[in-house]
mmCIF file of C-alpha atoms and ligand atoms in Angstrom:
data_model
loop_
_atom_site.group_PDB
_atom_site.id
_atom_site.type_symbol
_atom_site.label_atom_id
_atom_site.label_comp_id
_atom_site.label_asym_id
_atom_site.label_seq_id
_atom_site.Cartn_x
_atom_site.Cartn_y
_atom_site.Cartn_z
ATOM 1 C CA UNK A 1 0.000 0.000 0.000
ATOM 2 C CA UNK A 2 2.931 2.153 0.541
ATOM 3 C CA UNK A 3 3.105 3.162 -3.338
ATOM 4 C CA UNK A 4 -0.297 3.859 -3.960
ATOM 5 C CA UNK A 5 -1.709 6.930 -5.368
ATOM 6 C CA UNK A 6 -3.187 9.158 -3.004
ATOM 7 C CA UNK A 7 -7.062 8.945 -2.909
ATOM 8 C CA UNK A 8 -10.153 11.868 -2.904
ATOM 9 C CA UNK A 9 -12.555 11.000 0.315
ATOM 10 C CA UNK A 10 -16.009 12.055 0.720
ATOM 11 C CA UNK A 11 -19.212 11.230 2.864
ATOM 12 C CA UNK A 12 -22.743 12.217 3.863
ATOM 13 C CA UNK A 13 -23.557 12.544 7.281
ATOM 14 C CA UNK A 14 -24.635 8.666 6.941
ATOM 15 C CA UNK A 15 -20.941 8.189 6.422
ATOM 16 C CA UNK A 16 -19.123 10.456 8.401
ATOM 17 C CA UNK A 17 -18.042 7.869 10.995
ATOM 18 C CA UNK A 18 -17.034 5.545 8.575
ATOM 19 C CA UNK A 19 -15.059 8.354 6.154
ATOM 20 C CA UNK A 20 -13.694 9.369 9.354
ATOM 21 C CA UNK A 21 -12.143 6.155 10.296
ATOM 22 C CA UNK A 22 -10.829 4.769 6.964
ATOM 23 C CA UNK A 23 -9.012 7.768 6.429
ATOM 24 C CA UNK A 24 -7.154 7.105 9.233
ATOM 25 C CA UNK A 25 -6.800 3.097 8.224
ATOM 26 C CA UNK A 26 -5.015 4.844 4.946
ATOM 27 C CA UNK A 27 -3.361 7.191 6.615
ATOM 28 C CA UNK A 28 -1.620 4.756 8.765
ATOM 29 C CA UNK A 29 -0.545 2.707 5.622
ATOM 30 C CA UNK A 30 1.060 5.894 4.428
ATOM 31 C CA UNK A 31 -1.562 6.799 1.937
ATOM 32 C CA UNK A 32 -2.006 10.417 1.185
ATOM 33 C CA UNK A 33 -5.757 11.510 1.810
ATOM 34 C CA UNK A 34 -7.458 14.490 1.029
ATOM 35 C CA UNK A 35 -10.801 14.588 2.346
ATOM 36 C CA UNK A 36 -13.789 17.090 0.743
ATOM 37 C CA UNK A 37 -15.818 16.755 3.536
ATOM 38 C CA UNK A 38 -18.481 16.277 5.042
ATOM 39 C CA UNK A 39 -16.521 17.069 8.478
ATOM 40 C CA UNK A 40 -19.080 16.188 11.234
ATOM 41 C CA UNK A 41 -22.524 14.315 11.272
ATOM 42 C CA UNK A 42 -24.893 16.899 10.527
ATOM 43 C CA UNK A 43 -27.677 16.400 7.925
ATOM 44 C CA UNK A 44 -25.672 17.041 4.743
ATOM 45 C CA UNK A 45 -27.028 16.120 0.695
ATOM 46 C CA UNK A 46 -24.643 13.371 -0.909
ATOM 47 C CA UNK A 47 -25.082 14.486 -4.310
ATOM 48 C CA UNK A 48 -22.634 17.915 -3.108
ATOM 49 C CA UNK A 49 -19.914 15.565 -1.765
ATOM 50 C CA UNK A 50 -19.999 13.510 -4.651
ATOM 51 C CA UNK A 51 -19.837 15.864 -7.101
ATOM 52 C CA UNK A 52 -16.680 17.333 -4.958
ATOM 53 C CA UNK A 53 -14.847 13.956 -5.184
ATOM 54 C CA UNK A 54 -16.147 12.429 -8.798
ATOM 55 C CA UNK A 55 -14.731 16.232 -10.158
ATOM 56 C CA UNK A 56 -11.479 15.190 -8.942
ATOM 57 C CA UNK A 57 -11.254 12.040 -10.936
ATOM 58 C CA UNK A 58 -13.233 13.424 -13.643
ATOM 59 C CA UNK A 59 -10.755 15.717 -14.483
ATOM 60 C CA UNK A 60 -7.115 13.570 -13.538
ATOM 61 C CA UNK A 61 -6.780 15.657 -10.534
ATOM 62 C CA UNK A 62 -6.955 12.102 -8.503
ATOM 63 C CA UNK A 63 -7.117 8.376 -9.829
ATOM 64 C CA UNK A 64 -8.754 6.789 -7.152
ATOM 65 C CA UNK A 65 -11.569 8.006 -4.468
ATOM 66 C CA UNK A 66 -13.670 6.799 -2.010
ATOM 67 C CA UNK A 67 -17.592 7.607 -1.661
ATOM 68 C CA UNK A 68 -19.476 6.655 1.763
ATOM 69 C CA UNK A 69 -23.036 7.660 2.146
ATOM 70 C CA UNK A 70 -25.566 5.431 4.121
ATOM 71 C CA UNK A 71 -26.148 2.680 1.602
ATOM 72 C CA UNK A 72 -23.150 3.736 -0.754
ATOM 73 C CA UNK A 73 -26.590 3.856 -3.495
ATOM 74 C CA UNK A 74 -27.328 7.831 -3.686
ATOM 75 C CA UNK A 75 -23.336 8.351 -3.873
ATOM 76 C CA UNK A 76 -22.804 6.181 -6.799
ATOM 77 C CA UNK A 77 -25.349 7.548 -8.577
ATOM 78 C CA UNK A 78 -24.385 10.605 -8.529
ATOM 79 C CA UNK A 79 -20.560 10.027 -9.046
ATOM 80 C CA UNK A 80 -21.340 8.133 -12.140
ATOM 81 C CA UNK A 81 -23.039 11.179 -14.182
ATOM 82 C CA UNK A 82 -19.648 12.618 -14.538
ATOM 83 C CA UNK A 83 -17.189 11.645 -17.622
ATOM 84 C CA UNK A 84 -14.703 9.120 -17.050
ATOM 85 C CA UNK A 85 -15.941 8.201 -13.492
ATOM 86 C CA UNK A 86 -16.515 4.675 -13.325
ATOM 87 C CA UNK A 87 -18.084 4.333 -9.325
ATOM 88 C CA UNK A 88 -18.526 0.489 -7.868
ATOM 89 C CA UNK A 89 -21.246 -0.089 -4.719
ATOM 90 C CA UNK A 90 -18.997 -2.639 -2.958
ATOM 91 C CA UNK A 91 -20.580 -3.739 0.328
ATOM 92 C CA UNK A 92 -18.619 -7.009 0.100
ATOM 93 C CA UNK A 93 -14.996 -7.917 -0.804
ATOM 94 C CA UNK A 94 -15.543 -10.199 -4.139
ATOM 95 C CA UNK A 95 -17.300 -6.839 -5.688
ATOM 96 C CA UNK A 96 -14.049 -5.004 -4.517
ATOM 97 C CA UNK A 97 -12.027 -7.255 -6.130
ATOM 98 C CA UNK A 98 -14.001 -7.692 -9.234
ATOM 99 C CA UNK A 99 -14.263 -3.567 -9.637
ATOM 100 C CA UNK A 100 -10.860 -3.425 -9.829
ATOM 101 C CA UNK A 101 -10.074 -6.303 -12.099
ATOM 102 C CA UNK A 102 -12.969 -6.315 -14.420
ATOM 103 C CA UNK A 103 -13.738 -2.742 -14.239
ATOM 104 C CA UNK A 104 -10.963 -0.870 -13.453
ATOM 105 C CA UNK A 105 -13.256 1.529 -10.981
ATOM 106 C CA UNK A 106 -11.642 4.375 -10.070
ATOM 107 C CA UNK A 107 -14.223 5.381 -6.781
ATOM 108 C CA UNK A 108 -14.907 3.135 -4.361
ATOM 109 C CA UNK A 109 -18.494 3.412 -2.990
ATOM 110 C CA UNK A 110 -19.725 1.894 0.377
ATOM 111 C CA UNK A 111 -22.287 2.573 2.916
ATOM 112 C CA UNK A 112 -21.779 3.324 6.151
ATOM 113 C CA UNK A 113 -25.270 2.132 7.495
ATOM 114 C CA UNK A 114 -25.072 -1.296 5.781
ATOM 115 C CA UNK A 115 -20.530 -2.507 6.638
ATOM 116 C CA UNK A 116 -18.708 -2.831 9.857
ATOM 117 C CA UNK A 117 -15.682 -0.822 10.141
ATOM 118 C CA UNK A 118 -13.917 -4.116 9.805
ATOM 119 C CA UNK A 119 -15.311 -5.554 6.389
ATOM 120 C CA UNK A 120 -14.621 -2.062 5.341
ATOM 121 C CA UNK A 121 -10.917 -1.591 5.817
ATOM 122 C CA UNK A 122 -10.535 -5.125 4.054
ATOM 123 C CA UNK A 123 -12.588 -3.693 1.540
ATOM 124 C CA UNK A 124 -10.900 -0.628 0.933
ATOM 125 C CA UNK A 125 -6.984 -2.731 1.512
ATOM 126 C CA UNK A 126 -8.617 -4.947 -1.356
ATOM 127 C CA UNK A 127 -9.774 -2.541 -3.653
ATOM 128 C CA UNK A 128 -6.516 -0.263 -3.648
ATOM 129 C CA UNK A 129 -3.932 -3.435 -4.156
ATOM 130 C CA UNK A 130 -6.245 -5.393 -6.839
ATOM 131 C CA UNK A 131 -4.997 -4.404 -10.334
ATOM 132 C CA UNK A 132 -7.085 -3.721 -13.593
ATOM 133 C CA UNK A 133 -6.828 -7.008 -15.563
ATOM 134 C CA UNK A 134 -6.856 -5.058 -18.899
ATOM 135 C CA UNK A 135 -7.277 -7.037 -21.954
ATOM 136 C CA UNK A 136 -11.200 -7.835 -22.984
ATOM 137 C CA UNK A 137 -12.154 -5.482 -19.569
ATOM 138 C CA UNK A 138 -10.603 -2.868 -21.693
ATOM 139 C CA UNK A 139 -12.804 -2.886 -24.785
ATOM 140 C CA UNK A 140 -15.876 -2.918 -22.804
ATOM 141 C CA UNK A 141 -15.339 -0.199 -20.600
ATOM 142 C CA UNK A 142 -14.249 1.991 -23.706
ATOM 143 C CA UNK A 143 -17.454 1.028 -25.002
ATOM 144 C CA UNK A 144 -18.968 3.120 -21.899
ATOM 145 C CA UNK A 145 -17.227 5.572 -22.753
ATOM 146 C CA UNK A 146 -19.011 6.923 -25.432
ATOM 147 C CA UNK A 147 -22.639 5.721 -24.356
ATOM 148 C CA UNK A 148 -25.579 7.983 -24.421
ATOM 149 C CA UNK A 149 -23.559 10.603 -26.692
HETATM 150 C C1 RB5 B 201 -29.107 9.849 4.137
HETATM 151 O O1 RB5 B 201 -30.148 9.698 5.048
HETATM 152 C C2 RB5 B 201 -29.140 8.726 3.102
HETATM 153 O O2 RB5 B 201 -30.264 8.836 2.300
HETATM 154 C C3 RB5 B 201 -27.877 8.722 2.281
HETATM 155 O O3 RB5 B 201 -26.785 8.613 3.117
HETATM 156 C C4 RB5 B 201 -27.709 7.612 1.273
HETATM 157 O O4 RB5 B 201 -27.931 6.362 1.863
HETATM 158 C C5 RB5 B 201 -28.392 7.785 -0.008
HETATM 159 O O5 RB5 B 201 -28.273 6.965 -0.926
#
């Protein structure tokens, strides 16, 4: 984990304790965080946060980022309407996995309301060390791309 890229953090108020302590889980592992907020647990709207983080990726700023609203449902949502954001719900670790090697996701979405702190730090360790697998993956996320365009 040392050499990973640093990641873009963001939560709801749903999330907040969750954003709050995986931060520190990457900070630990010497992974550069910067977190857009929200900063305490008062009723917040996801789609601001995400926007905040999926903006980030959107544009190369970051390559990876972590979403945490409630359910992890209203956040991906909304991080997928921007270009080149591919957002994966991943309340369990095979979906980690799989978004990495099958989809190459680039924000990691979970919900604070439905994970223990514990599945979620194997989640996130999971998610950041799992490579893309390339290859076939490739052509069919390119064909996203361009959808609805
Ligand atoms: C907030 O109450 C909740 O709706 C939000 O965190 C999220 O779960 C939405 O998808």
């Amino acid at each position: 984990m040392e050499n990973s890229s640093p990641i873009v953090i963001g939560c709801d108020h749903a999330g907040f304790a969750l954003k709050e302590l995986i931060k520190d889980y990457l900070t630990a592992m010497n992974c550069a965080v910067s977190d857009c907020g929200t900063y305490n647990d008062g009723s917040v709207d996801y789609p601001d946060f995400a926007a905040q983080v999926a903006r980030k990726i959107s544009s190369g700023q970051y390559l990876r980022g972590i979403l945490i609203c409630g359910t992890g449902i209203g956040m991906s949502m909304a991080a997928n309407r921007f270009p080149a954001v591919r957002a994966a719900l991943c309340n369990d670790l095979f979906s980690a996995i799989m978004s990495r090697r099958h989809n190459n996701a680039n924000i990691l979405v979970m919900g604070g309301r439905v994970i223990g702190p514990e599945l979620a730090k194997e989640i996130v360790r999971a998610w950041i060390e799992t490579p893309f697998e390339g290859g076939r993956h490739q052509s069919r996320i390119d064909k996203m791309s361009c959808m609805g365009t």
